[in-house]
mmCIF file of C-alpha atoms in Angstrom:
data_model
loop_
_atom_site.group_PDB
_atom_site.id
_atom_site.type_symbol
_atom_site.label_atom_id
_atom_site.label_comp_id
_atom_site.label_asym_id
_atom_site.label_seq_id
_atom_site.Cartn_x
_atom_site.Cartn_y
_atom_site.Cartn_z
ATOM 1 C CA VAL A 1337 -25.855 36.159 2.578
ATOM 2 C CA ALA A 1338 -25.543 39.656 4.027
ATOM 3 C CA LEU A 1339 -27.988 38.868 6.835
ATOM 4 C CA ILE A 1340 -26.199 35.616 7.745
ATOM 5 C CA VAL A 1341 -22.806 37.324 7.919
ATOM 6 C CA ALA A 1342 -24.241 40.326 9.792
ATOM 7 C CA ALA A 1343 -25.668 38.012 12.473
ATOM 8 C CA ALA A 1344 -22.233 36.422 12.943
ATOM 9 C CA LEU A 1345 -20.553 39.834 13.098
ATOM 10 C CA ALA A 1346 -23.089 41.002 15.686
ATOM 11 C CA ARG A 1347 -21.774 38.328 18.043
ATOM 12 C CA ARG A 1348 -18.100 38.490 17.075
ATOM 13 C CA PRO A 1349 -17.324 42.027 15.800
ATOM 14 C CA ASP A 1350 -13.703 41.705 16.895
ATOM 15 C CA ARG A 1351 -13.072 38.671 14.638
ATOM 16 C CA PRO A 1352 -14.557 39.526 11.213
ATOM 17 C CA ILE A 1353 -12.606 36.883 9.287
ATOM 18 C CA LEU A 1354 -13.726 34.184 11.722
ATOM 19 C CA ALA A 1355 -17.332 35.400 11.516
ATOM 20 C CA VAL A 1356 -17.297 35.213 7.727
ATOM 21 C CA ALA A 1357 -15.635 31.784 7.732
ATOM 22 C CA ILE A 1358 -18.220 30.352 10.132
ATOM 23 C CA SER A 1359 -20.970 31.779 7.898
ATOM 24 C CA LEU A 1360 -19.848 29.696 4.901
ATOM 25 C CA PRO A 1361 -21.706 26.428 5.722
ATOM 26 C CA ALA A 1362 -24.999 28.323 6.034
ATOM 27 C CA ILE A 1363 -24.355 30.258 2.838
ATOM 28 C CA LEU A 1364 -23.554 27.060 0.944
ATOM 29 C CA LEU A 1365 -26.600 25.242 2.326
ATOM 30 C CA VAL A 1366 -28.891 28.084 1.296
ATOM 31 C CA ARG A 1367 -27.547 27.725 -2.238
ATOM 32 C CA PHE A 1368 -29.148 24.280 -2.402
ATOM 33 C CA VAL A 1369 -32.603 25.822 -1.915
ATOM 34 C CA SER A 1370 -32.081 28.981 -3.963
ATOM 35 C CA THR A 1371 -34.821 28.308 -6.478
ATOM 36 C CA GLU A 1372 -37.501 30.740 -7.631
ATOM 37 C CA ARG A 1373 -40.302 29.949 -5.203
ATOM 38 C CA PRO A 1374 -41.794 31.451 -2.022
ATOM 39 C CA GLU A 1375 -39.622 29.259 0.217
ATOM 40 C CA LEU A 1376 -36.648 31.481 -0.581
ATOM 41 C CA PHE A 1377 -38.436 34.458 1.014
ATOM 42 C CA GLY A 1378 -38.872 32.306 4.103
ATOM 43 C CA PHE A 1379 -35.121 31.766 4.439
ATOM 44 C CA VAL A 1380 -34.389 35.471 3.897
ATOM 45 C CA LEU A 1381 -36.873 36.503 6.582
ATOM 46 C CA PHE A 1382 -35.611 33.789 8.930
ATOM 47 C CA ALA A 1383 -32.073 35.152 8.518
ATOM 48 C CA ALA A 1384 -33.420 38.619 9.343
ATOM 49 C CA LEU A 1385 -35.124 37.227 12.449
ATOM 50 C CA ILE A 1386 -31.898 35.544 13.596
ATOM 51 C CA LEU A 1387 -30.029 38.833 13.134
ATOM 52 C CA LEU A 1388 -32.602 40.730 15.216
ATOM 53 C CA LEU A 1389 -32.400 38.101 17.951
ATOM 54 C CA GLN A 1390 -28.673 38.773 18.360
ATOM 55 C CA LEU A 1391 -29.385 42.359 19.390
ATOM 56 C CA ASP A 1392 -30.345 43.455 22.895
ATOM 57 C CA GLY A 1393 -32.863 46.106 23.806
ATOM 58 C CA ASP A 1394 -36.422 46.973 22.885
ATOM 59 C CA ALA A 1395 -36.045 48.038 19.241
ATOM 60 C CA PRO A 1396 -35.226 44.547 17.879
ATOM 61 C CA LEU A 1397 -38.306 43.100 19.590
ATOM 62 C CA VAL A 1398 -40.526 45.775 18.058
ATOM 63 C CA ALA A 1399 -38.924 45.203 14.644
ATOM 64 C CA LEU A 1400 -40.009 41.561 14.792
ATOM 65 C CA ALA A 1401 -43.649 42.649 14.490
ATOM 66 C CA PRO A 1402 -43.660 43.901 10.868
ATOM 67 C CA LEU A 1403 -41.259 41.134 9.875
ATOM 68 C CA LEU A 1404 -43.674 38.432 11.083
ATOM 69 C CA LEU A 1405 -46.714 40.056 9.484
ATOM 70 C CA VAL A 1406 -44.982 40.187 6.101
ATOM 71 C CA TRP A 1407 -43.541 36.686 6.514
ATOM 72 C CA ALA A 1408 -46.966 35.163 7.199
ATOM 73 C CA ASN A 1409 -48.135 36.411 3.811
ATOM 74 C CA VAL A 1410 -45.275 34.947 1.768
ATOM 75 C CA HIS A 1411 -44.460 31.500 3.196
ATOM 76 C CA GLY A 1412 -45.602 28.995 5.792
ATOM 77 C CA SER A 1413 -42.212 28.934 7.505
ATOM 78 C CA PHE A 1414 -43.401 32.032 9.381
ATOM 79 C CA ALA A 1415 -44.812 29.611 11.987
ATOM 80 C CA LEU A 1416 -41.247 28.844 13.087
ATOM 81 C CA GLY A 1417 -40.488 32.550 13.378
ATOM 82 C CA ALA A 1418 -43.673 33.183 15.361
ATOM 83 C CA ALA A 1419 -42.894 30.378 17.821
ATOM 84 C CA LEU A 1420 -39.313 31.573 18.352
ATOM 85 C CA THR A 1421 -40.500 35.171 18.795
ATOM 86 C CA VAL A 1422 -42.951 34.206 21.536
ATOM 87 C CA ALA A 1423 -40.277 32.164 23.333
ATOM 88 C CA VAL A 1424 -37.621 34.888 23.133
ATOM 89 C CA ALA A 1425 -40.067 37.614 24.197
ATOM 90 C CA ALA A 1426 -41.122 35.523 27.189
ATOM 91 C CA LEU A 1427 -37.472 35.064 28.162
ATOM 92 C CA ALA A 1428 -36.815 38.804 27.822
ATOM 93 C CA LEU A 1429 -39.732 39.561 30.133
ATOM 94 C CA ARG A 1430 -38.624 36.992 32.681
ATOM 95 C CA THR A 1431 -35.020 38.170 32.797
ATOM 96 C CA GLY A 1432 -35.906 41.855 32.687
ATOM 97 C CA ARG A 1433 -33.881 42.480 29.529
ATOM 98 C CA ALA A 1434 -36.792 44.209 27.825
ATOM 99 C CA ARG A 1435 -39.629 46.437 28.919
ATOM 100 C CA ARG A 1436 -43.055 44.888 28.960
ATOM 101 C CA ARG A 1437 -44.552 46.870 26.069
ATOM 102 C CA PRO A 1438 -41.988 45.940 23.324
ATOM 103 C CA ALA A 1439 -42.114 42.284 24.345
ATOM 104 C CA LEU A 1440 -45.914 42.299 24.237
ATOM 105 C CA VAL A 1441 -45.809 43.949 20.805
ATOM 106 C CA ALA A 1442 -43.654 41.074 19.537
ATOM 107 C CA VAL A 1443 -45.944 38.432 21.059
ATOM 108 C CA LEU A 1444 -49.118 40.058 19.730
ATOM 109 C CA ALA A 1445 -47.581 40.326 16.269
ATOM 110 C CA ALA A 1446 -46.681 36.633 16.374
ATOM 111 C CA LEU A 1447 -50.278 35.748 17.267
ATOM 112 C CA ALA A 1448 -51.736 38.193 14.736
ATOM 113 C CA ALA A 1449 -49.583 36.676 12.004
ATOM 114 C CA LEU A 1450 -51.569 33.449 12.424
ATOM 115 C CA VAL A 1451 -54.719 35.072 11.066
ATOM 116 C CA LEU A 1452 -53.812 38.315 9.248
ATOM 117 C CA THR A 1453 -53.518 36.686 5.840
ATOM 118 C CA PRO A 1454 -56.016 35.956 3.056
ATOM 119 C CA ALA A 1455 -56.304 32.418 4.477
ATOM 120 C CA GLY A 1456 -57.383 33.687 7.897
ATOM 121 C CA LEU A 1457 -57.598 30.871 10.421
ATOM 122 C CA GLY A 1458 -56.361 28.458 7.750
ATOM 123 C CA THR A 1459 -52.913 30.083 7.723
ATOM 124 C CA LEU A 1460 -51.467 27.313 9.890
ATOM 125 C CA GLY A 1461 -52.890 24.577 7.675
ATOM 126 C CA ALA A 1462 -49.833 24.004 5.486
ATOM 127 C CA PRO A 1463 -47.204 24.356 8.246
ATOM 128 C CA GLY A 1464 -49.193 22.057 10.506
ATOM 129 C CA LEU A 1465 -49.671 19.429 7.823
ATOM 130 C CA HIS A 1466 -46.002 19.467 6.827
ATOM 131 C CA LEU A 1467 -44.912 19.216 10.459
ATOM 132 C CA LEU A 1468 -47.205 16.332 11.379
ATOM 133 C CA GLU A 1469 -47.372 14.480 8.048
ATOM 134 C CA PRO A 1470 -44.472 15.528 5.811
ATOM 135 C CA PRO A 1471 -44.800 14.278 2.206
ATOM 136 C CA ARG A 1472 -41.893 11.829 2.321
ATOM 137 C CA GLN A 1473 -42.474 10.797 -1.283
ATOM 138 C CA ILE A 1474 -40.962 14.145 -2.304
ATOM 139 C CA GLN A 1475 -37.166 14.038 -2.154
ATOM 140 C CA GLU A 1476 -36.700 17.327 -0.320
ATOM 141 C CA TRP A 1477 -39.009 16.108 2.435
ATOM 142 C CA SER A 1478 -36.884 13.007 3.090
ATOM 143 C CA VAL A 1479 -34.730 12.972 6.227
ATOM 144 C CA PRO A 1480 -31.259 14.566 5.944
ATOM 145 C CA ASP A 1481 -28.621 12.315 4.403
ATOM 146 C CA PRO A 1482 -25.058 13.062 5.597
ATOM 147 C CA LEU A 1483 -23.711 11.182 2.552
ATOM 148 C CA THR A 1484 -24.836 14.031 0.277
ATOM 149 C CA LEU A 1485 -22.944 17.323 0.094
ATOM 150 C CA ALA A 1486 -25.797 19.306 1.618
ATOM 151 C CA GLY A 1487 -26.335 16.644 4.267
ATOM 152 C CA ALA A 1488 -22.626 16.629 5.113
ATOM 153 C CA LEU A 1489 -22.638 20.409 5.613
ATOM 154 C CA TRP A 1490 -25.695 20.111 7.844
ATOM 155 C CA ALA A 1491 -24.054 17.309 9.858
ATOM 156 C CA ILE A 1492 -20.909 19.425 10.323
ATOM 157 C CA VAL A 1493 -22.978 22.324 11.656
ATOM 158 C CA LEU A 1494 -24.995 20.084 13.977
ATOM 159 C CA GLY A 1495 -21.826 18.397 15.224
ATOM 160 C CA ALA A 1496 -20.131 21.743 15.778
ATOM 161 C CA VAL A 1497 -23.105 22.959 17.809
ATOM 162 C CA LEU A 1498 -23.087 19.844 19.998
ATOM 163 C CA ILE A 1499 -19.313 19.833 20.517
ATOM 164 C CA THR A 1500 -19.206 23.555 21.217
ATOM 165 C CA ALA A 1501 -22.094 23.320 23.665
ATOM 166 C CA THR A 1502 -20.275 20.646 25.673
ATOM 167 C CA SER A 1503 -16.927 22.467 25.548
ATOM 168 C CA ALA A 1504 -18.172 26.021 26.154
ATOM 169 C CA PRO A 1505 -21.686 26.333 27.593
ATOM 170 C CA PRO A 1506 -23.943 28.793 25.750
ATOM 171 C CA ALA A 1507 -23.404 32.364 26.877
ATOM 172 C CA ARG A 1508 -27.067 33.187 26.341
ATOM 173 C CA ALA A 1509 -30.210 31.296 27.272
ATOM 174 C CA ARG A 1510 -31.640 32.756 24.071
ATOM 175 C CA ASP A 1511 -29.267 30.522 22.090
ATOM 176 C CA LEU A 1512 -30.802 27.392 23.597
ATOM 177 C CA ILE A 1513 -34.342 28.633 23.028
ATOM 178 C CA VAL A 1514 -33.570 29.136 19.331
ATOM 179 C CA LEU A 1515 -31.215 26.269 18.534
ATOM 180 C CA VAL A 1516 -33.005 23.352 20.210
ATOM 181 C CA PRO A 1517 -36.325 23.611 18.289
ATOM 182 C CA VAL A 1518 -34.590 24.572 15.042
ATOM 183 C CA ALA A 1519 -32.228 21.599 15.325
ATOM 184 C CA PHE A 1520 -35.198 19.300 15.924
ATOM 185 C CA LEU A 1521 -36.978 20.768 12.901
ATOM 186 C CA SER A 1522 -33.907 20.260 10.711
ATOM 187 C CA LEU A 1523 -33.876 16.554 11.590
ATOM 188 C CA MET A 1524 -37.315 16.127 10.040
ATOM 189 C CA ALA A 1525 -36.616 17.002 6.406
ATOM 190 C CA ALA A 1526 -33.748 17.869 4.074
ATOM 191 C CA ARG A 1527 -35.403 21.137 3.057
ATOM 192 C CA GLN A 1528 -35.229 22.298 6.691
ATOM 193 C CA MET A 1529 -31.442 21.902 6.967
ATOM 194 C CA PRO A 1530 -30.590 25.534 6.111
ATOM 195 C CA PHE A 1531 -32.665 26.745 9.069
ATOM 196 C CA LEU A 1532 -30.229 25.122 11.493
ATOM 197 C CA ALA A 1533 -27.167 26.451 9.663
ATOM 198 C CA ILE A 1534 -28.550 30.006 9.649
ATOM 199 C CA ALA A 1535 -29.574 29.871 13.324
ATOM 200 C CA ALA A 1536 -26.279 28.311 14.420
ATOM 201 C CA THR A 1537 -23.963 30.750 12.616
ATOM 202 C CA PRO A 1538 -23.977 33.589 15.210
ATOM 203 C CA TYR A 1539 -23.832 31.083 18.078
ATOM 204 C CA LEU A 1540 -20.809 29.328 16.588
ATOM 205 C CA ALA A 1541 -19.112 32.627 15.766
ATOM 206 C CA ASP A 1542 -19.406 33.538 19.444
ATOM 207 C CA ARG A 1543 -18.599 30.228 21.108
ATOM 208 C CA VAL A 1544 -16.109 28.453 18.820
ATOM 209 C CA PRO A 1545 -13.164 30.652 19.944
ATOM 210 C CA VAL A 1546 -14.127 30.047 23.575
ATOM 211 C CA ALA A 1547 -14.410 26.292 23.017
ATOM 212 C CA TRP A 1548 -11.054 26.261 21.189
ATOM 213 C CA GLU A 1549 -9.362 27.987 24.099
#
């Protein structure tokens, strides 16, 4: 919860009440998956990654390295974090917003995370299987249902992202790089819905006031 709100405040420090209010859908969606299993670590580390991605400079890119290496050893959702890290680091290099060394550190950590686990090269086995052949017979792997409370919250967030994007274009290319793949992933299974809400919170905190105006 603290990481989600901090990411919103990083983008909208002048409107703390708005930032907290926009964080509520993500916080509520995470409650639906707050059970005692490794997946919960995945959501915590994803929220930390989203917070780091709101910050400019070299230090946040370097901080992604230990985060990814720990994440790879606790839950398969690290593959999402690794992919987003590579994309954001590549954008930082292209736009000149980061020096080459910190960006390369982030990319190398993302690649190292694929093998620096007890499973070695098999680390991507579970994420790859669940992405290509999700076990639909398990309820949480069914597609999101907007008629459920969790599905309705997810649909509100997705709708808000789409409406905001058409009313007030994203201020950062980084937002598109993060939100597009995460939104696609959230469409695939109900258990992925919180990822979109967490990723969208800082974006909405930043762009909703602009879209409203």
